Amino acid sequence: MFSHYLAISDTLIPYLIFAVVLLTARCTRKPWLMLTVMVVFSCIRFDVGWDYMFYYNASADDPDTNLFARHCGWLWMQAFRLFHAMGTPWLTHVVAGGSTLGIFYFGARNLAQSRSGLCNALLFYALWPTLYLTSFSTLRQSMAVAMVLLIVAFIVKRRLFAAALLIVLNLFIHDTSVAAWPIYLLFLLQRQMNWRYLLTFSILFIVAVLSVRLWGLHSGVPSIVNYARYLDSTDNYGIKLFITNAMLAGGIVATLKLRGGEENGITRNSIYISLGGVICLLILIALRTSPPVWRVTEYYTVFLSLSLFPLIDMWPCKKLLRGAAATGLTLLFILFLWNSTRGNEIVSSPYVPYKTLIHSTHRTSPTADGAEISATMPIPQE
């Protein structure tokens, strides 16, 4: 047993180094260094992330006969064809990972209030398990989530034509990006979020989920029933995630009630948007939906990167609390990776051990009719 835990600890070393370098760069207020570390760590990996080989093989094989490639839509199909023609399937992850982080960086830079705020946003994005680590698996949706911040930044600056173009582009990146449209409307109308808006949004969200589940499961249309099953899970997923986010929601509510009231427009809206995302996630878990559905809330919880540290700054001893928050995020990051290993099968984790492109070899991809997917590879997460 001890040797097993020691083996897991050894495989976490790359992630520990990653976290330490990020914390050091944050302390010295060097957001460009943080971005560089995040991009390099994401782009040089190989077969790290649930869907890595699906994307890799979509470019390694003929995309036009690859079931997963055809599932990803027109924009991604063009990328797969390009990387296939170049003979560089690994570029799929390099370009997608680098683009996602670059988009997030420029969006956060325009919305954060200072260099320190940008560093805090990058730190949260990197260490919160459902953002940076999730981008290793869900390339398309993670890019769409990052794009939301950039779109909001353009709306805030009243560059509406550019924002509209990016909204359309985001639909080609991932069709679930429509979930973020209420956020755009909020900033477009220059409204300030409050408890009434939050309550209304939560009620409408519950009604929408229950309506879609009821309609989908009884529609009789095979493709709709197939997707609707994600809204009706019999498994007890997400107990630890529910507890973690319930504590987070409680902390946000307590801070707003006891210390809030003086935050500026962007910060205030970011706080309420992220709180709405956390509440919706709790609702989805309580309604026993499946994990793929939960990721829709990432379009809202990504605003925690802009709101967590401003919330901390509302309290006395904010310097001490900032350090505690950074330490807590690091521990959460490591614990998430630790728990992702199952039993003695360390390689069963999508993240551990961390491998680089040096380990890359071509693998058999799913056939055109998808016959090999269930037999040799995990089910795609997107």
Short mmCIF file of C-alpha atoms in Angstrom, two decimals:
data_model
loop_
_atom_site.label_atom_id
_atom_site.label_comp_id
_atom_site.label_asym_id
_atom_site.label_seq_id
_atom_site.Cartn_x
_atom_site.Cartn_y
_atom_site.Cartn_z
CA MET A 1 0.00 0.00 0.00
CA PHE A 2 2.79 2.42 0.91
CA SER A 3 4.62 1.66 -2.35
CA HIS A 4 1.39 2.43 -4.24
CA TYR A 5 1.04 5.84 -2.59
CA LEU A 6 4.72 6.52 -3.23
CA ALA A 7 4.25 5.69 -6.91
CA ILE A 8 1.30 8.09 -7.15
CA SER A 9 3.33 10.81 -5.43
CA ASP A 10 6.13 10.39 -7.97
CA THR A 11 3.70 10.78 -10.87
CA LEU A 12 2.40 14.05 -9.38
CA ILE A 13 5.84 15.68 -9.43
CA PRO A 14 5.33 17.48 -12.79
CA TYR A 15 2.11 18.99 -11.48
CA LEU A 16 3.76 20.03 -8.22
CA ILE A 17 6.53 21.79 -10.15
CA PHE A 18 3.89 23.43 -12.36
CA ALA A 19 1.99 24.76 -9.32
CA VAL A 20 5.14 26.03 -7.57
CA VAL A 21 6.32 27.91 -10.67
CA LEU A 22 2.88 29.47 -11.08
CA LEU A 23 2.77 30.58 -7.45
CA THR A 24 6.24 32.07 -7.76
CA ALA A 25 5.32 33.98 -10.91
CA ARG A 26 2.17 35.26 -9.22
CA CYS A 27 4.13 36.52 -6.22
CA THR A 28 6.43 38.46 -8.57
CA ARG A 29 3.41 39.71 -10.58
CA LYS A 30 4.52 38.32 -13.92
CA PRO A 31 1.36 37.29 -15.79
CA TRP A 32 3.30 36.72 -19.02
CA LEU A 33 5.42 34.10 -17.23
CA MET A 34 2.32 32.43 -15.83
CA LEU A 35 0.77 32.31 -19.30
CA THR A 36 3.96 30.87 -20.79
CA VAL A 37 4.15 28.11 -18.18
CA MET A 38 0.49 27.22 -18.68
CA VAL A 39 0.82 27.12 -22.47
CA VAL A 40 3.98 25.01 -22.45
CA PHE A 41 2.61 22.56 -19.87
CA SER A 42 -0.57 22.15 -21.93
CA CYS A 43 1.03 21.93 -25.38
CA ILE A 44 3.88 19.47 -24.78
CA ARG A 45 1.67 16.81 -23.16
CA PHE A 46 0.78 13.56 -24.89
CA ASP A 47 -2.22 11.35 -24.12
CA VAL A 48 -3.08 13.40 -21.04
CA GLY A 49 -6.82 14.09 -20.89
CA TRP A 50 -9.86 11.92 -21.54
CA ASP A 51 -10.31 12.81 -25.20
CA TYR A 52 -6.67 13.32 -26.18
CA MET A 53 -6.44 10.33 -28.52
CA PHE A 54 -9.81 11.08 -30.11
CA TYR A 55 -8.53 14.49 -31.22
CA TYR A 56 -5.09 13.11 -32.10
CA ASN A 57 -6.53 10.35 -34.28
CA ALA A 58 -9.02 12.72 -35.90
CA SER A 59 -5.98 14.34 -37.55
CA ALA A 60 -3.74 11.27 -37.76
CA ASP A 61 -6.34 9.34 -39.79
CA ASP A 62 -8.49 10.56 -42.64
CA PRO A 63 -10.82 13.07 -40.92
CA ASP A 64 -13.55 12.46 -43.51
CA THR A 65 -13.89 8.85 -42.39
CA ASN A 66 -13.31 9.42 -38.69
CA LEU A 67 -16.50 9.32 -36.65
CA PHE A 68 -15.26 11.69 -33.95
CA ALA A 69 -13.97 14.24 -36.50
CA ARG A 70 -17.35 14.33 -38.22
CA HIS A 71 -18.98 14.87 -34.84
CA CYS A 72 -16.93 18.00 -34.10
CA GLY A 73 -18.41 20.27 -36.75
CA TRP A 74 -17.23 22.18 -39.81
CA LEU A 75 -14.60 24.44 -38.21
CA TRP A 76 -12.80 21.63 -36.43
CA MET A 77 -13.04 19.42 -39.50
CA GLN A 78 -11.03 22.01 -41.45
CA ALA A 79 -8.37 21.98 -38.72
CA PHE A 80 -8.24 18.18 -38.70
CA ARG A 81 -7.84 18.13 -42.49
CA LEU A 82 -5.04 20.69 -42.33
CA PHE A 83 -3.08 18.84 -39.64
CA HIS A 84 -3.68 15.53 -41.43
CA ALA A 85 -2.28 16.97 -44.67
CA MET A 86 0.73 18.31 -42.76
CA GLY A 87 1.28 14.97 -41.01
CA THR A 88 1.28 16.70 -37.60
CA PRO A 89 -1.69 15.40 -35.57
CA TRP A 90 -0.08 16.63 -32.35
CA LEU A 91 -0.61 20.21 -33.57
CA THR A 92 -4.33 19.75 -32.84
CA HIS A 93 -3.61 20.03 -29.13
CA VAL A 94 -0.86 22.61 -29.47
CA VAL A 95 -3.03 25.01 -31.47
CA ALA A 96 -6.20 24.36 -29.45
CA GLY A 97 -4.47 24.58 -26.06
CA GLY A 98 -2.44 27.64 -26.96
CA SER A 99 -5.45 29.40 -28.46
CA THR A 100 -7.65 28.67 -25.44
CA LEU A 101 -5.12 30.08 -23.00
CA GLY A 102 -4.36 33.07 -25.22
CA ILE A 103 -8.06 33.88 -25.51
CA PHE A 104 -8.53 33.60 -21.76
CA TYR A 105 -5.47 35.78 -21.11
CA PHE A 106 -6.60 38.65 -23.32
CA GLY A 107 -10.16 38.46 -22.03
CA ALA A 108 -9.04 38.47 -18.39
CA ARG A 109 -6.49 41.22 -19.03
CA ASN A 110 -9.21 43.53 -20.29
CA LEU A 111 -11.61 42.71 -17.46
CA ALA A 112 -9.21 42.49 -14.51
CA GLN A 113 -8.64 45.68 -12.58
CA SER A 114 -4.84 45.43 -12.33
CA ARG A 115 -1.75 43.35 -13.07
CA SER A 116 -2.29 41.66 -9.72
CA GLY A 117 -5.89 40.94 -10.71
CA LEU A 118 -4.73 39.32 -13.95
CA CYS A 119 -2.22 37.16 -12.05
CA ASN A 120 -4.97 36.06 -9.68
CA ALA A 121 -7.28 35.24 -12.60
CA LEU A 122 -4.58 33.09 -14.22
CA LEU A 123 -3.82 31.35 -10.94
CA PHE A 124 -7.47 30.48 -10.37
CA TYR A 125 -7.93 29.26 -13.95
CA ALA A 126 -4.84 27.06 -13.68
CA LEU A 127 -5.59 25.48 -10.30
CA TRP A 128 -9.38 25.20 -10.26
CA PRO A 129 -9.97 21.58 -11.43
CA THR A 130 -12.86 22.26 -13.82
CA LEU A 131 -11.02 24.84 -15.94
CA TYR A 132 -7.37 24.28 -16.90
CA LEU A 133 -7.27 20.52 -16.29
CA THR A 134 -10.63 20.10 -18.01
CA SER A 135 -9.19 21.85 -21.08
CA PHE A 136 -6.88 18.84 -21.46
CA SER A 137 -9.96 16.79 -22.31
CA THR A 138 -12.70 19.04 -23.67
CA LEU A 139 -10.74 21.09 -26.19
CA ARG A 140 -13.73 22.55 -28.00
CA GLN A 141 -15.87 23.52 -25.03
CA SER A 142 -12.90 24.86 -23.04
CA MET A 143 -12.04 27.17 -25.92
CA ALA A 144 -15.67 28.31 -26.07
CA VAL A 145 -15.65 28.98 -22.31
CA ALA A 146 -12.50 31.09 -22.58
CA MET A 147 -14.02 32.99 -25.51
CA VAL A 148 -16.86 34.19 -23.26
CA LEU A 149 -14.50 36.46 -21.31
CA LEU A 150 -13.11 37.97 -24.51
CA ILE A 151 -16.61 38.57 -25.87
CA VAL A 152 -17.63 40.28 -22.62
CA ALA A 153 -14.49 42.42 -22.78
CA PHE A 154 -15.47 43.62 -26.27
CA ILE A 155 -19.03 44.32 -25.12
CA VAL A 156 -17.79 46.33 -22.12
CA LYS A 157 -15.62 48.39 -24.47
CA ARG A 158 -18.70 48.76 -26.76
CA ARG A 159 -16.95 47.08 -29.67
CA LEU A 160 -20.18 45.35 -30.51
CA PHE A 161 -19.41 44.30 -34.09
CA ALA A 162 -16.29 42.42 -32.98
CA ALA A 163 -18.29 40.87 -30.11
CA ALA A 164 -21.01 39.73 -32.53
CA LEU A 165 -18.45 38.09 -34.81
CA LEU A 166 -16.93 36.24 -31.87
CA ILE A 167 -20.37 35.08 -30.71
CA VAL A 168 -20.96 33.55 -34.14
CA LEU A 169 -17.47 32.05 -34.18
CA ASN A 170 -18.08 30.55 -30.75
CA LEU A 171 -21.08 28.66 -32.12
CA PHE A 172 -18.73 26.95 -34.57
CA ILE A 173 -16.29 26.19 -31.76
CA HIS A 174 -18.96 24.55 -29.58
CA ASP A 175 -22.73 24.79 -29.88
CA THR A 176 -23.25 24.83 -26.09
CA SER A 177 -21.87 28.38 -26.12
CA VAL A 178 -25.49 29.55 -26.49
CA ALA A 179 -25.68 28.99 -22.72
CA ALA A 180 -23.59 32.14 -22.27
CA TRP A 181 -25.96 34.45 -24.18
CA PRO A 182 -27.70 35.77 -21.02
CA ILE A 183 -24.27 36.99 -19.87
CA TYR A 184 -23.81 39.01 -23.06
CA LEU A 185 -27.29 40.52 -22.67
CA LEU A 186 -26.50 41.56 -19.11
CA PHE A 187 -23.38 43.48 -20.13
CA LEU A 188 -24.95 44.78 -23.34
CA LEU A 189 -27.79 46.39 -21.41
CA GLN A 190 -25.30 47.56 -18.76
CA ARG A 191 -27.39 46.11 -15.97
CA GLN A 192 -26.13 45.46 -12.45
CA MET A 193 -26.81 41.98 -11.12
CA ASN A 194 -28.68 41.62 -7.84
CA TRP A 195 -30.41 38.95 -5.78
CA ARG A 196 -33.66 39.27 -7.72
CA TYR A 197 -31.96 38.53 -11.04
CA LEU A 198 -30.08 35.63 -9.45
CA LEU A 199 -33.24 34.07 -8.01
CA THR A 200 -35.12 34.47 -11.29
CA PHE A 201 -32.25 32.92 -13.23
CA SER A 202 -32.05 29.93 -10.85
CA ILE A 203 -35.79 29.24 -11.07
CA LEU A 204 -35.78 29.47 -14.86
CA PHE A 205 -32.77 27.17 -14.97
CA ILE A 206 -34.54 24.50 -12.90
CA VAL A 207 -37.65 24.73 -15.07
CA ALA A 208 -35.56 24.51 -18.25
CA VAL A 209 -33.64 21.43 -17.11
CA LEU A 210 -36.76 19.58 -15.97
CA SER A 211 -38.64 20.53 -19.17
CA VAL A 212 -35.83 19.41 -21.48
CA ARG A 213 -35.42 16.16 -19.54
CA LEU A 214 -39.13 15.38 -19.65
CA TRP A 215 -39.49 16.31 -23.31
CA GLY A 216 -36.27 14.65 -24.42
CA LEU A 217 -36.83 11.29 -22.76
CA HIS A 218 -40.36 11.04 -24.15
CA SER A 219 -39.81 12.59 -27.59
CA GLY A 220 -39.33 9.25 -29.30
CA VAL A 221 -36.56 10.71 -31.47
CA PRO A 222 -33.48 8.47 -31.01
CA SER A 223 -30.88 11.25 -31.30
CA ILE A 224 -32.74 13.47 -28.80
CA VAL A 225 -33.33 10.59 -26.38
CA ASN A 226 -29.61 9.76 -26.60
CA TYR A 227 -28.63 13.25 -25.44
CA ALA A 228 -31.48 13.61 -22.96
CA ARG A 229 -30.25 10.57 -21.04
CA TYR A 230 -27.46 12.78 -19.69
CA LEU A 231 -30.17 14.72 -17.86
CA ASP A 232 -31.45 11.62 -16.08
CA SER A 233 -28.64 9.72 -14.37
CA THR A 234 -29.13 6.99 -11.78
CA ASP A 235 -25.52 7.19 -10.55
CA ASN A 236 -24.49 9.07 -7.44
CA TYR A 237 -21.91 11.28 -9.09
CA GLY A 238 -20.43 14.42 -7.65
CA ILE A 239 -20.88 14.14 -3.88
CA LYS A 240 -17.46 15.69 -3.17
CA LEU A 241 -17.99 18.25 -5.93
CA PHE A 242 -21.38 19.16 -4.46
CA ILE A 243 -19.91 19.69 -0.99
CA THR A 244 -17.00 21.77 -2.31
CA ASN A 245 -19.26 24.03 -4.37
CA ALA A 246 -21.87 24.30 -1.61
CA MET A 247 -19.13 25.62 0.70
CA LEU A 248 -18.00 28.00 -2.05
CA ALA A 249 -21.53 29.28 -2.62
CA GLY A 250 -22.00 29.76 1.12
CA GLY A 251 -18.78 31.75 1.33
CA ILE A 252 -19.78 33.99 -1.58
CA VAL A 253 -23.25 34.65 -0.15
CA ALA A 254 -21.84 35.39 3.32
CA THR A 255 -19.29 37.81 1.87
CA LEU A 256 -21.89 39.65 -0.20
CA LYS A 257 -24.25 39.92 2.76
CA LEU A 258 -21.66 40.95 5.34
CA ARG A 259 -19.05 42.87 3.34
CA GLY A 260 -20.47 43.60 -0.13
CA GLY A 261 -21.97 46.73 -1.63
CA GLU A 262 -19.04 48.78 -2.87
CA GLU A 263 -17.72 46.62 -5.73
CA ASN A 264 -17.60 48.12 -9.24
CA GLY A 265 -19.80 47.03 -12.13
CA ILE A 266 -17.58 44.38 -13.74
CA THR A 267 -16.58 42.88 -10.40
CA ARG A 268 -20.16 42.88 -9.10
CA ASN A 269 -21.53 41.18 -12.20
CA SER A 270 -18.67 38.68 -12.20
CA ILE A 271 -19.46 37.75 -8.60
CA TYR A 272 -23.15 37.20 -9.25
CA ILE A 273 -22.55 35.39 -12.55
CA SER A 274 -20.10 33.00 -10.93
CA LEU A 275 -22.45 32.48 -7.99
CA GLY A 276 -25.23 31.71 -10.45
CA GLY A 277 -22.99 29.15 -12.13
CA VAL A 278 -22.18 27.48 -8.82
CA ILE A 279 -25.87 27.37 -7.85
CA CYS A 280 -26.80 25.88 -11.23
CA LEU A 281 -24.09 23.25 -10.80
CA LEU A 282 -25.50 22.34 -7.39
CA ILE A 283 -28.97 22.09 -8.95
CA LEU A 284 -27.72 19.79 -11.73
CA ILE A 285 -25.98 17.51 -9.25
CA ALA A 286 -29.05 17.47 -6.98
CA LEU A 287 -31.24 16.57 -9.98
CA ARG A 288 -28.87 13.65 -10.64
CA THR A 289 -27.78 14.65 -14.10
CA SER A 290 -24.55 13.34 -15.65
CA PRO A 291 -21.13 15.09 -15.56
CA PRO A 292 -21.17 16.12 -19.26
CA VAL A 293 -24.20 18.32 -18.45
CA TRP A 294 -22.42 19.99 -15.54
CA ARG A 295 -19.85 21.51 -17.87
CA VAL A 296 -22.46 23.92 -19.23
CA THR A 297 -22.07 25.83 -15.96
CA GLU A 298 -18.40 26.50 -16.79
CA TYR A 299 -19.55 29.41 -18.97
CA TYR A 300 -20.57 31.04 -15.68
CA THR A 301 -18.10 29.65 -13.14
CA VAL A 302 -15.18 30.85 -15.28
CA PHE A 303 -16.04 34.30 -13.87
CA LEU A 304 -14.77 33.06 -10.50
CA SER A 305 -11.32 33.80 -11.92
CA LEU A 306 -12.29 37.49 -11.85
CA SER A 307 -14.30 37.48 -8.63
CA LEU A 308 -12.72 35.17 -6.04
CA PHE A 309 -9.85 37.42 -4.98
CA PRO A 310 -11.96 40.62 -5.06
CA LEU A 311 -14.32 38.80 -2.70
CA ILE A 312 -11.38 38.01 -0.42
CA ASP A 313 -10.30 41.66 -0.51
CA MET A 314 -13.61 42.64 1.09
CA TRP A 315 -12.44 41.14 4.39
CA PRO A 316 -9.86 42.42 6.86
CA CYS A 317 -6.41 40.76 6.78
CA LYS A 318 -6.81 40.37 3.04
CA LYS A 319 -3.09 39.71 2.52
CA LEU A 320 -3.26 36.70 4.83
CA LEU A 321 -6.49 35.50 3.23
CA ARG A 322 -5.02 35.82 -0.27
CA GLY A 323 -2.16 33.56 0.75
CA ALA A 324 -4.58 31.10 2.30
CA ALA A 325 -6.68 31.09 -0.88
CA ALA A 326 -3.64 30.44 -3.08
CA THR A 327 -2.59 27.60 -0.79
CA GLY A 328 -6.11 26.19 -0.77
CA LEU A 329 -6.32 26.25 -4.57
CA THR A 330 -2.98 24.43 -4.80
CA LEU A 331 -4.11 21.75 -2.35
CA LEU A 332 -7.41 21.36 -4.24
CA PHE A 333 -5.47 21.00 -7.51
CA ILE A 334 -3.22 18.26 -6.08
CA LEU A 335 -6.07 16.47 -4.27
CA PHE A 336 -8.10 16.40 -7.48
CA LEU A 337 -5.18 14.77 -9.31
CA TRP A 338 -4.57 12.36 -6.43
CA ASN A 339 -8.22 11.28 -6.40
CA SER A 340 -8.25 10.85 -10.17
CA THR A 341 -6.00 7.79 -9.78
CA ARG A 342 -7.98 4.62 -9.20
CA GLY A 343 -6.58 1.79 -7.09
CA ASN A 344 -3.29 0.40 -8.31
CA GLU A 345 -4.07 1.27 -11.93
CA ILE A 346 -2.27 4.61 -11.97
CA VAL A 347 -2.43 4.87 -15.76
CA SER A 348 -6.24 4.75 -15.59
CA SER A 349 -6.22 8.43 -14.65
CA PRO A 350 -6.64 10.85 -17.56
CA TYR A 351 -3.99 13.13 -16.03
CA VAL A 352 -1.57 10.88 -14.16
CA PRO A 353 1.12 10.11 -15.10
CA TYR A 354 1.93 13.23 -17.09
CA LYS A 355 3.48 12.31 -20.45
CA THR A 356 5.05 14.51 -23.12
CA LEU A 357 5.24 14.39 -26.91
CA ILE A 358 8.45 12.38 -26.53
CA HIS A 359 6.16 9.44 -25.70
CA SER A 360 4.01 9.96 -28.79
CA THR A 361 3.30 7.01 -31.06
CA HIS A 362 0.45 6.58 -33.50
CA ARG A 363 -2.40 4.54 -32.09
CA THR A 364 -5.31 2.77 -33.68
CA SER A 365 -8.18 5.19 -34.00
CA PRO A 366 -11.90 4.51 -34.00
CA THR A 367 -13.14 3.19 -37.29
CA ALA A 368 -15.42 5.23 -39.48
CA ASP A 369 -18.51 3.55 -38.08
CA GLY A 370 -17.26 3.91 -34.50
CA ALA A 371 -16.96 0.16 -33.93
CA GLU A 372 -13.76 0.43 -31.95
CA ILE A 373 -14.75 3.28 -29.65
CA SER A 374 -16.32 1.28 -26.88
CA ALA A 375 -13.81 -1.54 -27.17
CA THR A 376 -10.49 0.30 -27.09
CA MET A 377 -11.06 3.89 -25.99
CA PRO A 378 -13.02 5.84 -23.37
CA ILE A 379 -16.29 7.49 -24.33
CA PRO A 380 -15.67 11.05 -25.63
CA GLN A 381 -16.39 13.69 -23.01
CA GLU A 382 -17.69 16.23 -25.53
#
